[in-house]
PDB file of C-alpha atoms in Angstrom:
ATOM      1  CA  MET A   6    -250.236 250.121 -77.312  1.00 77.00           C
ATOM      2  CA  GLN A   7    -253.818 248.859 -74.660  1.00 90.00           C
ATOM      3  CA  LYS A   8    -253.236 250.386 -70.999  1.00 92.00           C
ATOM      4  CA  VAL A   9    -253.260 247.511 -68.246  1.00 95.00           C
ATOM      5  CA  HIS A  10    -254.144 250.264 -65.858  1.00 96.00           C
ATOM      6  CA  GLU A  11    -254.102 254.335 -65.726  1.00 97.00           C
ATOM      7  CA  PHE A  12    -254.409 256.284 -62.208  1.00 97.00           C
ATOM      8  CA  ASP A  13    -253.325 260.224 -61.133  1.00 96.00           C
ATOM      9  CA  PHE A  14    -251.134 260.288 -59.271  1.00 95.00           C
ATOM     10  CA  ASN A  15    -251.415 263.699 -57.302  1.00 90.00           C
ATOM     11  CA  SER A  16    -247.781 265.261 -54.766  1.00 84.00           C
ATOM     12  CA  THR A  17    -248.905 266.203 -50.816  1.00 78.00           C
ATOM     13  CA  LEU A  18    -246.744 268.443 -48.727  1.00 72.00           C
ATOM     14  CA  LEU A  19    -244.014 266.737 -47.250  1.00 69.00           C
ATOM     15  CA  ASP A  20    -246.148 263.288 -47.847  1.00 73.00           C
ATOM     16  CA  LEU A  21    -247.860 263.656 -44.495  1.00 78.00           C
ATOM     17  CA  LYS A  22    -251.076 263.192 -45.713  1.00 85.00           C
ATOM     18  CA  LYS A  23    -253.141 259.629 -46.486  1.00 91.00           C
ATOM     19  CA  GLN A  24    -254.185 258.895 -50.023  1.00 92.00           C
ATOM     20  CA  THR A  25    -256.340 256.893 -52.399  1.00 94.00           C
ATOM     21  CA  ILE A  26    -255.034 255.858 -56.005  1.00 96.00           C
ATOM     22  CA  ILE A  27    -258.173 254.662 -58.105  1.00 96.00           C
ATOM     23  CA  ASP A  28    -257.080 252.481 -60.883  1.00 97.00           C
ATOM     24  CA  VAL A  29    -259.401 254.386 -63.907  1.00 96.00           C
ATOM     25  CA  ILE A  30    -260.040 251.051 -66.221  1.00 95.00           C
ATOM     26  CA  THR A  31    -260.575 249.036 -62.989  1.00 93.00           C
ATOM     27  CA  GLY A  32    -261.868 251.021 -60.593  1.00 95.00           C
ATOM     28  CA  GLN A  33    -259.832 249.219 -57.714  1.00 96.00           C
ATOM     29  CA  GLU A  34    -259.105 251.324 -54.768  1.00 97.00           C
ATOM     30  CA  ILE A  35    -255.131 251.724 -52.511  1.00 97.00           C
ATOM     31  CA  ARG A  36    -254.563 253.956 -49.514  1.00 96.00           C
ATOM     32  CA  ILE A  37    -250.909 254.626 -49.784  1.00 96.00           C
ATOM     33  CA  GLU A  38    -250.608 255.887 -45.962  1.00 94.00           C
ATOM     34  CA  PRO A  39    -247.708 257.512 -44.724  1.00 93.00           C
ATOM     35  CA  LYS A  40    -245.621 256.479 -41.052  1.00 89.00           C
ATOM     36  CA  ILE A  41    -243.206 259.510 -40.065  1.00 80.00           C
ATOM     37  CA  SER A  42    -240.186 258.362 -39.156  1.00 76.00           C
ATOM     38  CA  PHE A  43    -236.446 259.915 -39.491  1.00 74.00           C
ATOM     39  CA  PRO A  44    -234.653 259.309 -41.817  1.00 72.00           C
ATOM     40  CA  ALA A  45    -236.390 257.348 -43.874  1.00 78.00           C
ATOM     41  CA  ALA A  46    -239.667 257.963 -45.196  1.00 81.00           C
ATOM     42  CA  LYS A  47    -241.907 254.728 -44.531  1.00 92.00           C
ATOM     43  CA  PHE A  48    -245.508 254.022 -46.702  1.00 94.00           C
ATOM     44  CA  VAL A  49    -248.403 251.630 -46.040  1.00 95.00           C
ATOM     45  CA  PHE A  50    -249.891 250.352 -49.180  1.00 97.00           C
ATOM     46  CA  THR A  51    -253.001 248.485 -48.725  1.00 96.00           C
ATOM     47  CA  ASP A  52    -255.970 247.112 -51.019  1.00 94.00           C
ATOM     48  CA  GLN A  53    -258.934 245.027 -49.482  1.00 85.00           C
ATOM     49  CA  ILE A  54    -256.631 242.136 -49.673  1.00 91.00           C
ATOM     50  CA  HIS A  55    -252.532 242.647 -49.472  1.00 94.00           C
ATOM     51  CA  THR A  56    -250.250 244.921 -47.843  1.00 96.00           C
ATOM     52  CA  TYR A  57    -246.885 246.414 -49.486  1.00 97.00           C
ATOM     53  CA  LYS A  58    -244.802 248.394 -46.892  1.00 96.00           C
ATOM     54  CA  GLY A  59    -242.408 251.405 -48.886  1.00 95.00           C
ATOM     55  CA  ILE A  60    -238.876 252.417 -47.385  1.00 94.00           C
ATOM     56  CA  SER A  61    -236.391 254.978 -48.713  1.00 92.00           C
ATOM     57  CA  THR A  62    -233.530 254.486 -47.462  1.00 90.00           C
ATOM     58  CA  LYS A  63    -229.535 255.013 -48.582  1.00 86.00           C
ATOM     59  CA  GLU A  64    -227.181 252.132 -49.210  1.00 80.00           C
ATOM     60  CA  LYS A  65    -224.092 252.531 -49.753  1.00 73.00           C
ATOM     61  CA  SER A  66    -221.806 249.975 -52.578  1.00 66.00           C
ATOM     62  CA  ASN A  67    -219.091 252.247 -53.749  1.00 64.00           C
ATOM     63  CA  LEU A  68    -221.045 255.564 -53.489  1.00 68.00           C
ATOM     64  CA  LEU A  69    -223.406 256.362 -50.961  1.00 71.00           C
ATOM     65  CA  LYS A  70    -227.044 256.060 -53.794  1.00 84.00           C
ATOM     66  CA  LYS A  71    -231.099 256.684 -52.671  1.00 90.00           C
ATOM     67  CA  SER A  72    -233.068 253.863 -52.747  1.00 94.00           C
ATOM     68  CA  PHE A  73    -236.441 253.078 -52.002  1.00 95.00           C
ATOM     69  CA  LYS A  74    -237.539 248.973 -50.868  1.00 96.00           C
ATOM     70  CA  ILE A  75    -240.815 247.904 -51.309  1.00 97.00           C
ATOM     71  CA  VAL A  76    -241.451 244.631 -48.975  1.00 96.00           C
ATOM     72  CA  ASP A  77    -244.789 242.616 -48.126  1.00 94.00           C
ATOM     73  CA  ALA A  78    -246.226 241.893 -44.820  1.00 91.00           C
ATOM     74  CA  THR A  79    -243.890 239.689 -43.609  1.00 93.00           C
ATOM     75  CA  GLU A  80    -241.252 241.994 -45.161  1.00 93.00           C
ATOM     76  CA  ASN A  81    -239.861 239.769 -47.724  1.00 95.00           C
ATOM     77  CA  LEU A  82    -238.452 242.018 -50.407  1.00 96.00           C
ATOM     78  CA  THR A  83    -240.908 242.580 -53.001  1.00 96.00           C
ATOM     79  CA  ALA A  84    -239.286 245.494 -55.593  1.00 97.00           C
ATOM     80  CA  LYS A  85    -236.294 248.012 -55.164  1.00 96.00           C
ATOM     81  CA  ILE A  86    -236.232 251.740 -56.601  1.00 97.00           C
ATOM     82  CA  SER A  87    -232.364 252.928 -57.085  1.00 94.00           C
ATOM     83  CA  GLU A  88    -230.439 256.052 -58.257  1.00 91.00           C
ATOM     84  CA  LEU A  89    -227.873 255.085 -61.421  1.00 85.00           C
ATOM     85  CA  SER A  90    -224.824 256.716 -60.316  1.00 77.00           C
ATOM     86  CA  VAL A  91    -223.029 259.205 -62.403  1.00 73.00           C
ATOM     87  CA  TYR A  92    -221.169 256.610 -64.528  1.00 72.00           C
ATOM     88  CA  GLN A  93    -224.104 254.395 -65.066  1.00 73.00           C
ATOM     89  CA  LYS A  94    -226.642 257.228 -66.455  1.00 72.00           C
ATOM     90  CA  LYS A  95    -226.884 257.580 -69.861  1.00 74.00           C
ATOM     91  CA  SER A  96    -227.548 260.868 -70.068  1.00 76.00           C
ATOM     92  CA  VAL A  97    -227.309 264.678 -68.205  1.00 78.00           C
ATOM     93  CA  PHE A  98    -231.244 263.421 -66.616  1.00 84.00           C
ATOM     94  CA  LYS A  99    -231.967 261.228 -63.225  1.00 87.00           C
ATOM     95  CA  GLU A 100    -231.912 257.476 -64.041  1.00 90.00           C
ATOM     96  CA  LEU A 101    -233.102 254.788 -61.689  1.00 94.00           C
ATOM     97  CA  ASP A 102    -232.781 251.857 -62.484  1.00 94.00           C
ATOM     98  CA  PHE A 103    -236.207 249.707 -61.015  1.00 97.00           C
ATOM     99  CA  ILE A 104    -235.509 245.839 -59.904  1.00 96.00           C
ATOM    100  CA  TYR A 105    -238.379 243.181 -59.684  1.00 96.00           C
ATOM    101  CA  LYS A 106    -237.984 239.220 -59.955  1.00 92.00           C
ATOM    102  CA  GLU A 107    -234.245 239.549 -60.330  1.00 91.00           C
ATOM    103  CA  LYS A 108    -234.395 241.770 -63.719  1.00 94.00           C
ATOM    104  CA  ASN A 109    -233.565 245.059 -64.349  1.00 94.00           C
ATOM    105  CA  TYR A 110    -235.620 248.410 -65.963  1.00 95.00           C
ATOM    106  CA  ARG A 111    -234.580 251.481 -67.085  1.00 93.00           C
ATOM    107  CA  VAL A 112    -236.437 254.459 -65.456  1.00 95.00           C
ATOM    108  CA  LYS A 113    -235.720 257.608 -67.652  1.00 93.00           C
ATOM    109  CA  THR A 114    -236.580 261.681 -67.002  1.00 92.00           C
ATOM    110  CA  SER A 115    -237.403 264.118 -68.746  1.00 90.00           C
ATOM    111  CA  LEU A 116    -236.479 267.942 -68.291  1.00 86.00           C
ATOM    112  CA  ALA A 117    -237.528 268.822 -65.474  1.00 80.00           C
ATOM    113  CA  TYR A 118    -239.444 265.510 -64.854  1.00 85.00           C
ATOM    114  CA  LYS A 119    -242.310 266.706 -67.277  1.00 90.00           C
ATOM    115  CA  ASN A 120    -242.446 262.652 -68.633  1.00 94.00           C
ATOM    116  CA  ILE A 121    -241.458 259.652 -66.493  1.00 95.00           C
ATOM    117  CA  GLU A 122    -240.829 256.218 -68.141  1.00 96.00           C
ATOM    118  CA  LEU A 123    -239.944 252.630 -67.360  1.00 96.00           C
ATOM    119  CA  LYS A 124    -239.082 250.868 -70.237  1.00 92.00           C
ATOM    120  CA  ASP A 125    -237.802 247.293 -70.729  1.00 91.00           C
ATOM    121  CA  GLY A 126    -235.247 247.653 -74.179  1.00 87.00           C
ATOM    122  CA  ASP A 127    -237.646 249.504 -76.723  1.00 88.00           C
ATOM    123  CA  ASN A 128    -240.358 248.148 -74.863  1.00 92.00           C
ATOM    124  CA  ILE A 129    -242.650 251.123 -72.830  1.00 94.00           C
ATOM    125  CA  ILE A 130    -243.886 249.717 -69.265  1.00 96.00           C
ATOM    126  CA  LEU A 131    -245.072 252.726 -67.503  1.00 97.00           C
ATOM    127  CA  GLU A 132    -245.233 255.610 -69.234  1.00 97.00           C
ATOM    128  CA  ALA A 133    -246.544 258.868 -66.252  1.00 96.00           C
ATOM    129  CA  GLU A 134    -246.742 263.092 -67.287  1.00 95.00           C
ATOM    130  CA  ARG A 135    -246.688 265.536 -65.148  1.00 92.00           C
ATOM    131  CA  THR A 136    -250.462 267.533 -65.302  1.00 92.00           C
ATOM    132  CA  SER A 137    -249.058 269.894 -62.556  1.00 79.00           C
ATOM    133  CA  SER A 138    -248.215 273.576 -63.326  1.00 74.00           C
ATOM    134  CA  THR A 139    -244.585 275.108 -63.258  1.00 68.00           C
ATOM    135  CA  ILE A 140    -245.358 276.861 -59.912  1.00 68.00           C
ATOM    136  CA  LYS A 141    -246.117 273.718 -58.186  1.00 65.00           C
ATOM    137  CA  GLY A 142    -243.419 271.446 -59.912  1.00 59.00           C
ATOM    138  CA  ILE A 143    -240.742 274.523 -58.921  1.00 60.00           C
ATOM    139  CA  VAL A 144    -242.746 273.978 -55.008  1.00 63.00           C
ATOM    140  CA  GLY A 145    -242.357 270.141 -55.501  1.00 64.00           C
ATOM    141  CA  LEU A 146    -245.933 268.655 -55.965  1.00 76.00           C
ATOM    142  CA  LYS A 147    -245.939 267.496 -59.276  1.00 83.00           C
ATOM    143  CA  ASN A 148    -248.892 265.805 -60.132  1.00 91.00           C
ATOM    144  CA  TYR A 149    -249.079 263.256 -62.630  1.00 94.00           C
ATOM    145  CA  LYS A 150    -251.000 260.632 -65.714  1.00 96.00           C
ATOM    146  CA  VAL A 151    -249.728 257.289 -65.146  1.00 97.00           C
ATOM    147  CA  SER A 152    -250.346 254.906 -67.892  1.00 97.00           C
ATOM    148  CA  ILE A 153    -249.143 250.507 -67.258  1.00 97.00           C
ATOM    149  CA  TYR A 154    -248.683 248.550 -70.642  1.00 95.00           C
ATOM    150  CA  ASN A 155    -247.104 246.204 -69.420  1.00 91.00           C
ATOM    151  CA  SER A 156    -247.900 244.379 -65.875  1.00 86.00           C
ATOM    152  CA  LEU A 157    -244.951 242.234 -65.724  1.00 92.00           C
ATOM    153  CA  ASN A 158    -247.265 240.215 -63.559  1.00 91.00           C
ATOM    154  CA  MET A 159    -247.703 242.766 -60.762  1.00 94.00           C
ATOM    155  CA  GLU A 160    -251.134 244.153 -59.487  1.00 94.00           C
ATOM    156  CA  PHE A 161    -252.085 246.999 -59.425  1.00 96.00           C
ATOM    157  CA  LEU A 162    -251.592 247.494 -55.279  1.00 96.00           C
ATOM    158  CA  LEU A 163    -247.992 247.026 -56.785  1.00 96.00           C
ATOM    159  CA  TRP A 164    -247.285 248.945 -59.185  1.00 97.00           C
ATOM    160  CA  VAL A 165    -248.551 252.376 -57.163  1.00 97.00           C
ATOM    161  CA  ALA A 166    -246.078 251.309 -53.959  1.00 97.00           C
ATOM    162  CA  VAL A 167    -243.155 251.508 -57.191  1.00 97.00           C
ATOM    163  CA  PHE A 168    -244.091 254.742 -58.790  1.00 97.00           C
ATOM    164  CA  LYS A 169    -244.399 256.532 -55.431  1.00 95.00           C
ATOM    165  CA  GLY A 170    -240.889 255.563 -55.247  1.00 95.00           C
ATOM    166  CA  ILE A 171    -239.850 256.489 -58.270  1.00 95.00           C
ATOM    167  CA  HIS A 172    -241.659 259.840 -57.195  1.00 93.00           C
ATOM    168  CA  LEU A 173    -240.363 260.042 -54.132  1.00 91.00           C
ATOM    169  CA  LEU A 174    -236.077 259.493 -55.767  1.00 92.00           C
ATOM    170  CA  ILE A 175    -236.350 262.157 -58.795  1.00 89.00           C
ATOM    171  CA  GLN A 176    -237.924 265.006 -56.113  1.00 81.00           C
ATOM    172  CA  GLU A 177    -234.960 264.514 -53.718  1.00 66.00           C
TER     173      GLU A 177
END
């Protein structure tokens, strides 16, 4: 499979530091800026043209579950990542639900979050492999090499926001 985007994602302590993510394939730069707020974590994702906001929330359906909503500059919901309930999961590892354009995709993790996969059936859309040491992982600083194989017609900026949401939800 040919990669559409590839980038290194590095954790920051308590998510308080600004970050720049660079696409290895296209050279595009994305800026992640945390906005201090409590209890919901908020982030602003920008490139030279567009801006998205990411908001970590807790939703109540039948059970309380954590989610990460991505909204555009006009506050319209663009994408959402949510925890799956125990009843919806198919494995003992953490699983998430990614919703984009009214379609659901599954995000699956492996032991100690070594690998993360976002799939559409059997097709891998996003794959991330942890590059940080086990000791850093215990402290919560998990660094990943992220590869995207199918863009789903999403811009790179949005992919960075999606992976930030996935990363945030697997840490909690």
